[in-house]
Amino acid sequence: MKYQRPKGTTDIIPGETEKWQSIEKKAREIFKRYRYQEIRTPIFENFEVFSRTSGETSDIVTKEMYDFFDKGERHITLRPEGTAGVVRAYVENKLYGPEIQKPFKTFYMGPMFRYERPQAGRLREFHQIGVEAFGVDNPALDVEVMAMAVELLHGFGLKNLKLALNTLGDDESRSRYRKALVDYLEPRAEQLSAESKERLHKNPLRVLDSKEKEDQEIVANAPQILDYLTEEAAVHFETVKNLLEALGISYEIDTNMVRGLDYYNHTIFEIMSDSKAFGGKWTTVCAGGRYNGLVEQLGGPETPGIGFGLGVERLLLVLEAEGIRLPLDNELAVYVVGIGAVTNAETLKLVQSLRNAGFSSERDYLERKPKGQFKSASRLGAQFTLTLGEEELTQGKVNLKEMTSGKEIKVALEDVYTDFEKLIAKLRA
Ligand code: ATP
Ligand code: MG
């Protein structure tokens, strides 16, 4: 019997985890500066948290949910996305209370689950880093959230990014537009793809982002949401654009962009990369928008909200394809080369002492010859080696070498235990 991980999942193993940590570290750094604090909500939620919010006709609800009944007959779902759970927690913990600063700004990172057909950048368990900000309508917040997303992706070293921007307006804008769109699409229904034909009445806006060629031709001449915005929605969108310009952030309006989740309104955006990772087609790495009705939908007071989610696996694929190396936090300060079984105890004491003093340290455990040990030291990227043979041991000495410069000196063993820092200075002097 062979055990294999479930289809669409991955093991993130050492060598890879350092990249994840690097990404998470960068994200935490940026979130801290923008004053977003971490929230950790359950990996599973009651089914209704997602079924009520994502939209009955959304892919997530119709096809992709991992849901089951637990032993107490509760309908449970492994979270397919981050926002609904955070909104549920926001309401349940009364984070809209008068004593809490507005906007309430929070971020999360963690696994999400969708029953999809696995392929590159599409998994059944994947990870998102996301932010949510509640309680403020000011378009400055929309722009702050987008600026933060752009900074984050630039921070990872990505170039050639596109910020695609659209608005879905408010409820009134959307229902006016929906009607105009259906009026336009209905007489052309026969030319639409099967899937779009089905969406035509259930969720006509989704026809706009169909990837089918026959749909795209029809969509090209469809009415545009921008012509159906209420005064208020139009002003909000204008302000968002002006503020983006004020910050020097370039964007492209894409009136056919809609999001896969139904809870969005007003500003929606995607940050895309033209990386070779996905055949040079623009690929969305990060997506988000406003969801001003969502808090109410989950039983809270009327509260605006906005956020984004970033797919970590997709980000890693793009970074890989672009040849971008993340700064990894796995450096080795000292490799202690102990020669011969007699040095075993002293070698152990040395690495332990160095570790206690704050230096990451490694040694040989296999009684290998010095050559093999030096090879390890250099493969592990050790900054320094300390070499100790039988002779050194009796003399109470050890050889300190800096790997990059090749400089070396003999030092007293004792000094390694008391002040290794000082020995480094001496070597470099
Ligand atoms: P797509 O159109 O690719 O299915 P989506 O609209 O379903 O994406 P969102 O719900 O907006 O995606 O999720 C935000 C981000 O999470 C995506 O841009 C992507 O980077 C990532 N993502 C979504 N689904 C998956 C998945 N199954 N595997 C890996 N990453 C994913
Ligand atoms: Mg999807």
Coordinates of C-alpha atoms and ligand atoms in Angstrom, one line a residue:
M1 CA 0.0 0.0 0.0
K2 CA 1.4 3.4 -1.0
Y3 CA 0.1 6.5 0.6
Q4 CA -0.1 9.6 -1.6
R5 CA -1.3 13.1 -0.7
P6 CA -4.8 13.9 -1.9
K7 CA -5.2 15.1 -5.4
G8 CA -4.6 18.9 -5.7
T9 CA -2.6 19.2 -2.5
T10 CA 1.1 19.7 -2.0
D11 CA 3.7 19.1 0.6
I12 CA 5.7 22.2 1.2
I13 CA 9.0 20.8 2.3
P14 CA 12.2 22.4 3.6
G15 CA 13.9 24.2 0.8
E16 CA 10.4 25.5 -0.2
T17 CA 9.2 26.6 3.2
E18 CA 11.9 29.2 3.3
K19 CA 10.4 30.9 0.3
W20 CA 7.0 30.9 2.0
Q21 CA 8.5 32.4 5.1
S22 CA 10.2 35.0 3.0
I23 CA 6.9 35.9 1.3
E24 CA 5.0 36.0 4.7
K25 CA 7.7 38.1 6.3
K26 CA 7.6 40.7 3.5
A27 CA 3.8 40.8 3.7
R28 CA 3.9 41.2 7.5
E29 CA 6.4 44.0 7.2
I30 CA 4.2 45.9 4.7
F31 CA 1.0 45.2 6.6
K32 CA 2.6 46.5 9.8
R33 CA 3.5 49.8 8.1
Y34 CA 0.0 50.2 6.8
R35 CA -1.3 49.2 10.2
Y36 CA -3.2 46.0 9.3
Q37 CA -3.3 43.5 12.2
E38 CA -3.5 39.8 11.9
I39 CA -6.7 37.8 12.3
R40 CA -6.9 34.0 12.5
T41 CA -10.3 32.5 11.8
P42 CA -11.3 28.8 11.6
I43 CA -10.3 26.8 8.6
F44 CA -13.9 25.5 8.5
E45 CA -17.1 27.5 8.9
N46 CA -20.8 26.8 8.7
F47 CA -21.8 26.2 5.1
E48 CA -24.1 29.2 5.1
V49 CA -21.3 31.7 5.7
F50 CA -20.1 31.0 2.1
S51 CA -23.3 29.9 0.4
R52 CA -25.1 33.2 1.5
T53 CA -22.2 35.4 0.5
S54 CA -20.3 34.1 -2.5
G55 CA -23.5 34.0 -4.7
E56 CA -25.7 31.0 -5.4
T57 CA -24.6 30.8 -9.0
S58 CA -20.9 31.4 -8.4
D59 CA -18.4 28.7 -9.3
I60 CA -17.4 28.4 -5.7
V61 CA -20.8 27.6 -4.4
T62 CA -22.1 25.5 -7.3
K63 CA -19.0 23.4 -8.0
E64 CA -16.0 24.0 -5.7
M65 CA -17.1 23.7 -2.1
Y66 CA -15.6 21.1 0.2
D67 CA -18.6 20.7 2.4
F68 CA -19.8 17.8 4.6
F69 CA -22.0 17.0 7.6
D70 CA -20.1 16.5 10.8
K71 CA -21.0 14.0 13.4
G72 CA -23.5 16.4 14.9
E73 CA -25.2 16.9 11.5
R74 CA -23.9 20.4 11.1
H75 CA -23.3 21.5 7.5
I76 CA -19.6 22.5 7.4
T77 CA -17.4 23.9 4.7
L78 CA -13.7 24.1 4.4
R79 CA -13.2 27.7 3.6
P80 CA -12.9 28.4 -0.1
E81 CA -11.8 32.0 0.4
G82 CA -10.9 34.3 3.3
T83 CA -13.3 37.3 3.2
A84 CA -16.6 35.7 4.3
G85 CA -15.0 34.1 7.4
V86 CA -13.3 37.4 8.4
V87 CA -16.6 39.3 8.0
R88 CA -18.4 36.6 10.1
A89 CA -15.7 37.1 12.8
Y90 CA -16.0 40.9 12.5
V91 CA -19.7 40.7 13.2
E92 CA -19.5 38.0 15.9
N93 CA -16.8 39.8 17.8
K94 CA -18.6 43.2 17.4
L95 CA -15.5 44.7 15.9
Y96 CA -17.7 47.6 14.6
G97 CA -18.1 48.8 18.2
P98 CA -17.7 52.5 19.0
E99 CA -14.4 51.9 20.9
I100 CA -12.8 50.4 17.8
Q101 CA -10.8 52.6 15.4
K102 CA -12.3 52.9 11.9
P103 CA -11.3 51.6 9.5
F104 CA -10.8 48.3 11.2
K105 CA -7.8 46.9 9.2
T106 CA -6.9 43.3 9.3
F107 CA -5.0 40.6 7.4
Y108 CA -4.8 36.9 7.2
M109 CA -2.7 34.2 5.6
G110 CA -3.6 30.5 5.3
P111 CA -5.0 27.6 3.4
M112 CA -8.2 27.7 1.3
F113 CA -10.0 24.8 -0.3
R114 CA -11.7 24.5 -3.7
Y115 CA -12.7 21.4 -5.5
E116 CA -11.2 22.3 -8.9
R117 CA -9.4 20.5 -11.7
P118 CA -5.8 20.7 -10.6
Q119 CA -3.3 22.3 -13.0
A120 CA -0.4 24.8 -12.8
G121 CA -1.4 27.4 -10.2
R122 CA -4.7 25.7 -9.5
L123 CA -4.9 23.5 -6.5
R124 CA -7.5 22.0 -4.2
E125 CA -5.7 23.3 -1.2
F126 CA -4.0 26.6 -1.9
H127 CA -3.0 29.5 0.2
Q128 CA -4.0 33.1 0.3
I129 CA -2.7 36.2 1.9
G130 CA -5.4 38.8 2.2
V131 CA -6.5 42.0 3.8
E132 CA -9.8 43.5 4.8
A133 CA -10.7 47.0 5.9
F134 CA -14.1 47.9 7.4
G135 CA -16.1 50.9 8.3
V136 CA -15.0 53.6 5.8
D137 CA -16.5 54.6 2.5
N138 CA -13.8 57.1 1.6
P139 CA -12.2 56.2 -1.8
A140 CA -8.8 57.0 -0.1
L141 CA -9.2 53.6 1.5
D142 CA -9.8 51.9 -1.8
V143 CA -6.6 53.4 -3.1
E144 CA -4.6 52.6 0.1
V145 CA -5.6 49.0 -0.3
M146 CA -4.6 48.9 -4.0
A147 CA -1.3 50.8 -3.2
M148 CA -0.5 48.3 -0.6
A149 CA -1.2 45.3 -3.0
V150 CA 1.0 46.9 -5.6
E151 CA 3.8 47.6 -3.1
L152 CA 3.6 44.0 -1.9
L153 CA 4.0 42.6 -5.4
H154 CA 6.8 45.0 -6.1
G155 CA 8.3 44.1 -2.8
F156 CA 8.7 40.5 -4.0
G157 CA 10.6 41.8 -6.9
L158 CA 7.9 41.6 -9.6
K159 CA 7.9 43.9 -12.5
N160 CA 5.6 44.2 -15.5
L161 CA 2.5 44.4 -13.4
K162 CA -0.8 45.7 -14.5
L163 CA -3.5 47.1 -12.2
A164 CA -6.8 46.4 -13.8
L165 CA -9.6 48.6 -12.4
N166 CA -13.3 48.6 -12.7
T167 CA -16.4 49.5 -10.8
L168 CA -19.6 47.5 -10.3
G169 CA -21.3 50.6 -8.8
D170 CA -24.0 50.4 -6.1
D171 CA -27.1 48.2 -6.2
E172 CA -29.0 50.6 -8.3
S173 CA -26.2 51.0 -10.9
R174 CA -25.9 47.3 -11.0
S175 CA -29.5 46.5 -11.5
R176 CA -29.8 49.2 -14.2
Y177 CA -26.8 47.8 -15.9
R178 CA -27.9 44.2 -15.5
K179 CA -31.1 45.0 -17.3
A180 CA -29.3 46.8 -20.2
L181 CA -26.9 43.9 -20.5
V182 CA -29.7 41.3 -20.6
D183 CA -31.5 43.3 -23.2
Y184 CA -28.4 43.3 -25.3
L185 CA -27.5 39.7 -24.8
E186 CA -31.0 38.1 -25.2
P187 CA -31.4 38.6 -28.9
R188 CA -27.8 37.2 -29.3
A189 CA -28.3 34.3 -27.0
E190 CA -28.0 31.7 -29.8
Q191 CA -24.5 32.8 -30.6
L192 CA -23.3 32.6 -27.0
S193 CA -21.4 29.6 -25.5
A194 CA -23.5 27.1 -23.6
E195 CA -22.1 28.3 -20.3
S196 CA -22.9 31.9 -21.0
K197 CA -26.3 31.1 -22.2
E198 CA -26.9 29.6 -18.8
R199 CA -25.5 32.6 -17.1
L200 CA -27.5 35.0 -19.1
H201 CA -30.3 35.0 -16.7
K202 CA -28.7 33.7 -13.5
N203 CA -25.7 36.0 -13.5
P204 CA -25.4 38.0 -16.7
L205 CA -22.4 40.0 -15.5
R206 CA -20.3 36.8 -15.5
V207 CA -20.8 36.6 -19.3
L208 CA -18.5 39.6 -19.5
D209 CA -15.4 37.7 -18.3
S210 CA -16.1 34.6 -20.4
K211 CA -12.9 33.2 -21.9
E212 CA -14.8 31.8 -24.9
K213 CA -14.1 33.4 -28.2
E214 CA -17.7 33.5 -29.4
D215 CA -18.7 35.3 -26.2
Q216 CA -15.9 37.8 -26.3
E217 CA -16.9 39.0 -29.8
I218 CA -20.4 39.7 -28.5
V219 CA -19.2 41.2 -25.2
A220 CA -16.9 43.6 -27.1
N221 CA -20.0 45.6 -28.2
A222 CA -22.0 45.2 -25.0
P223 CA -23.2 48.2 -23.0
Q224 CA -20.7 49.2 -20.4
I225 CA -21.3 49.6 -16.7
L226 CA -19.7 53.0 -16.6
D227 CA -22.7 54.4 -18.5
Y228 CA -25.2 53.1 -15.9
L229 CA -23.6 54.3 -12.7
T230 CA -25.6 56.4 -10.3
E231 CA -24.2 59.9 -9.6
E232 CA -22.8 58.7 -6.3
A233 CA -21.2 55.6 -7.8
A234 CA -19.7 57.6 -10.6
V235 CA -18.2 60.1 -8.1
H236 CA -16.7 57.4 -6.0
F237 CA -15.0 55.8 -9.1
E238 CA -13.8 59.2 -10.3
T239 CA -12.2 59.9 -7.0
V240 CA -10.6 56.5 -6.9
K241 CA -9.0 57.2 -10.3
N242 CA -7.9 60.7 -9.2
L243 CA -6.3 59.4 -6.0
L244 CA -4.5 56.6 -7.9
E245 CA -3.1 59.3 -10.2
A246 CA -2.1 61.5 -7.2
L247 CA 0.0 58.6 -5.9
G248 CA 1.5 58.0 -9.4
I249 CA 0.0 54.5 -9.6
S250 CA -0.8 53.5 -13.1
Y251 CA -3.9 51.5 -13.9
E252 CA -6.0 50.3 -16.8
I253 CA -9.8 50.4 -16.8
D254 CA -11.2 47.1 -17.8
T255 CA -15.0 47.4 -18.0
N256 CA -15.4 43.7 -18.7
M257 CA -13.7 42.7 -15.5
V258 CA -16.1 41.2 -13.0
R259 CA -15.2 39.1 -10.0
G260 CA -16.1 35.5 -9.4
L261 CA -17.8 36.3 -6.1
D262 CA -21.1 38.1 -6.0
Y263 CA -20.5 40.2 -2.9
Y264 CA -18.5 42.9 -4.6
N265 CA -19.7 46.4 -5.5
H266 CA -18.0 49.7 -6.4
T267 CA -14.2 49.4 -6.9
I268 CA -12.9 46.0 -8.1
F269 CA -9.4 45.4 -9.1
E270 CA -6.9 42.7 -10.2
I271 CA -3.2 42.9 -10.3
M272 CA -1.9 40.9 -13.2
S273 CA 1.5 39.7 -14.4
D274 CA 2.5 39.0 -18.0
S275 CA 5.0 36.4 -16.7
K276 CA 6.0 33.4 -18.8
A277 CA 4.7 31.3 -16.0
F278 CA 1.3 31.2 -17.7
G279 CA 2.4 31.4 -21.3
G280 CA 2.8 35.2 -21.4
K281 CA -1.0 35.7 -20.9
W282 CA -1.9 38.2 -18.2
T283 CA -2.5 36.3 -15.1
T284 CA -4.2 37.5 -12.0
V285 CA -2.0 37.2 -8.9
C286 CA -4.0 39.4 -6.6
A287 CA -7.7 40.4 -6.7
G288 CA -10.1 42.3 -4.6
G289 CA -12.6 45.0 -4.2
R290 CA -15.3 46.7 -2.2
Y291 CA -18.1 44.7 -0.6
N292 CA -20.3 47.3 1.1
G293 CA -23.3 44.9 1.7
L294 CA -21.4 41.9 3.1
V295 CA -21.3 42.8 6.8
E296 CA -25.1 43.4 6.8
Q297 CA -25.6 40.2 4.9
L298 CA -23.9 38.3 7.7
G299 CA -26.0 40.0 10.4
G300 CA -24.0 43.0 11.2
P301 CA -24.8 46.7 11.0
E302 CA -24.5 48.5 7.7
T303 CA -20.7 48.7 7.2
P304 CA -18.6 49.2 4.1
G305 CA -15.6 47.0 3.5
I306 CA -12.8 46.4 1.0
G307 CA -10.0 43.9 0.7
F308 CA -7.9 41.7 -1.6
G309 CA -6.6 38.2 -1.7
L310 CA -3.4 37.0 -3.2
G311 CA -2.7 33.5 -4.2
V312 CA 0.7 32.4 -2.8
E313 CA 1.2 29.4 -5.1
R314 CA 0.5 31.5 -8.1
L315 CA 2.8 34.2 -6.9
L316 CA 5.6 31.6 -6.4
L317 CA 5.1 30.3 -10.0
V318 CA 5.4 33.8 -11.3
L319 CA 8.5 34.6 -9.2
E320 CA 10.1 31.3 -10.5
A321 CA 9.3 32.1 -14.1
E322 CA 10.8 35.6 -13.7
G323 CA 13.9 34.2 -12.1
I324 CA 13.4 36.2 -9.0
R325 CA 15.2 34.9 -5.9
L326 CA 13.6 35.7 -2.6
P327 CA 15.8 36.6 0.3
L328 CA 15.9 33.4 2.3
D329 CA 16.3 33.2 6.0
N330 CA 18.3 30.0 6.2
E331 CA 21.9 31.2 6.5
L332 CA 24.4 29.2 8.4
A333 CA 26.9 31.2 10.5
V334 CA 29.3 28.5 11.5
Y335 CA 30.1 24.9 10.5
V336 CA 32.3 23.1 12.9
V337 CA 34.7 20.7 11.2
G338 CA 35.6 18.1 13.8
I339 CA 38.3 15.6 12.7
G340 CA 38.3 12.2 14.3
A341 CA 36.2 10.5 16.9
V342 CA 38.2 12.2 19.8
T343 CA 36.8 15.6 18.9
N344 CA 33.1 14.4 19.0
A345 CA 32.4 15.9 22.5
E346 CA 34.3 19.2 21.9
T347 CA 32.6 19.6 18.6
L348 CA 29.2 19.2 20.2
K349 CA 30.1 21.6 23.0
L350 CA 31.2 24.1 20.4
V351 CA 28.1 24.1 18.2
Q352 CA 25.9 24.2 21.4
S353 CA 27.9 27.2 22.7
L354 CA 27.7 29.0 19.4
R355 CA 23.9 28.3 19.2
N356 CA 23.4 29.7 22.7
A357 CA 25.3 32.8 21.7
G358 CA 22.9 33.3 18.8
F359 CA 24.9 31.9 15.8
S360 CA 23.3 29.2 13.7
S361 CA 25.7 26.3 13.7
E362 CA 26.1 22.9 12.2
R363 CA 28.5 20.1 12.5
D364 CA 29.3 16.6 11.0
Y365 CA 27.6 13.6 12.6
L366 CA 29.0 10.9 10.4
E367 CA 32.7 11.1 11.2
R368 CA 33.5 12.2 7.7
K369 CA 36.9 13.3 6.5
P370 CA 37.6 17.0 6.5
K371 CA 37.2 17.3 2.7
G372 CA 33.6 16.0 2.9
Q373 CA 32.9 18.3 5.8
F374 CA 34.2 21.4 4.0
K375 CA 32.1 20.5 1.1
S376 CA 29.0 20.4 3.3
A377 CA 30.0 23.7 4.9
S378 CA 30.2 25.4 1.5
R379 CA 27.0 23.7 0.2
L380 CA 25.2 25.0 3.2
G381 CA 26.6 28.4 2.7
A382 CA 28.4 28.6 6.0
Q383 CA 30.0 32.0 6.7
F384 CA 32.7 30.6 8.9
T385 CA 34.3 27.2 9.7
L386 CA 35.9 26.2 12.9
T387 CA 38.3 23.3 12.4
L388 CA 39.3 21.1 15.2
G389 CA 41.6 18.0 15.0
E390 CA 43.3 15.9 17.7
E391 CA 46.3 18.2 17.7
E392 CA 44.3 21.4 18.1
L393 CA 42.3 19.8 20.8
T394 CA 45.4 19.1 22.9
Q395 CA 46.7 22.6 22.3
G396 CA 43.4 24.1 23.1
K397 CA 43.3 25.8 19.7
V398 CA 40.9 25.9 16.8
N399 CA 41.2 27.2 13.2
L400 CA 38.7 29.9 12.3
K401 CA 38.1 30.5 8.6
E402 CA 35.9 32.9 6.7
M403 CA 34.6 31.1 3.7
T404 CA 34.1 34.0 1.3
S405 CA 37.4 35.7 1.9
G406 CA 39.4 32.6 2.6
K407 CA 41.1 34.4 5.6
E408 CA 42.0 32.1 8.5
I409 CA 43.6 32.4 11.9
K410 CA 44.3 30.1 14.8
V411 CA 42.4 31.1 17.9
A412 CA 42.1 29.8 21.5
L413 CA 39.2 27.4 22.0
E414 CA 38.3 29.2 25.1
D415 CA 37.7 32.5 23.2
V416 CA 35.1 30.7 21.0
Y417 CA 33.2 30.0 24.2
T418 CA 33.4 33.5 25.6
D419 CA 33.3 35.9 22.7
F420 CA 33.0 34.6 19.2
E421 CA 32.0 38.0 17.9
K422 CA 35.4 39.3 19.0
L423 CA 37.2 36.6 17.0
I424 CA 35.3 37.5 13.9
A425 CA 36.5 41.1 14.3
K426 CA 40.0 39.9 14.8
L427 CA 39.9 37.7 11.7
R428 CA 38.6 40.6 9.6
A429 CA 41.0 43.2 11.0
Ligands
ATP1 P1 -9.7 32.1 -11.2 O1 -10.4 33.0 -12.2 O2 -8.2 31.8 -11.6 O3 -10.4 30.8 -10.9 P2 -10.7 33.3 -8.9 O4 -11.5 34.5 -9.4 O5 -11.5 32.1 -8.6 O6 -9.5 32.9 -9.9 P3 -10.3 34.6 -6.4 O7 -11.4 33.9 -5.7 O8 -10.4 36.0 -6.7 O9 -9.9 33.7 -7.7 O10 -9.0 34.3 -5.5 C1 -7.9 35.3 -5.5 C2 -6.6 34.6 -5.9 O11 -6.4 33.3 -5.3 C3 -6.5 34.3 -7.4 O12 -6.1 35.4 -8.1 C4 -5.4 33.2 -7.4 O13 -4.1 33.8 -7.3 C5 -5.7 32.5 -6.2 N1 -6.5 31.2 -6.4 C6 -7.8 31.1 -6.6 N2 -8.2 29.8 -6.8 C7 -7.0 29.1 -6.7 C8 -6.7 27.7 -6.8 N3 -7.6 26.8 -7.0 N4 -5.4 27.4 -6.7 C9 -4.4 28.3 -6.5 N5 -4.7 29.6 -6.4 C10 -5.9 30.0 -6.5
MG2 MG -11.8 30.3 -9.6

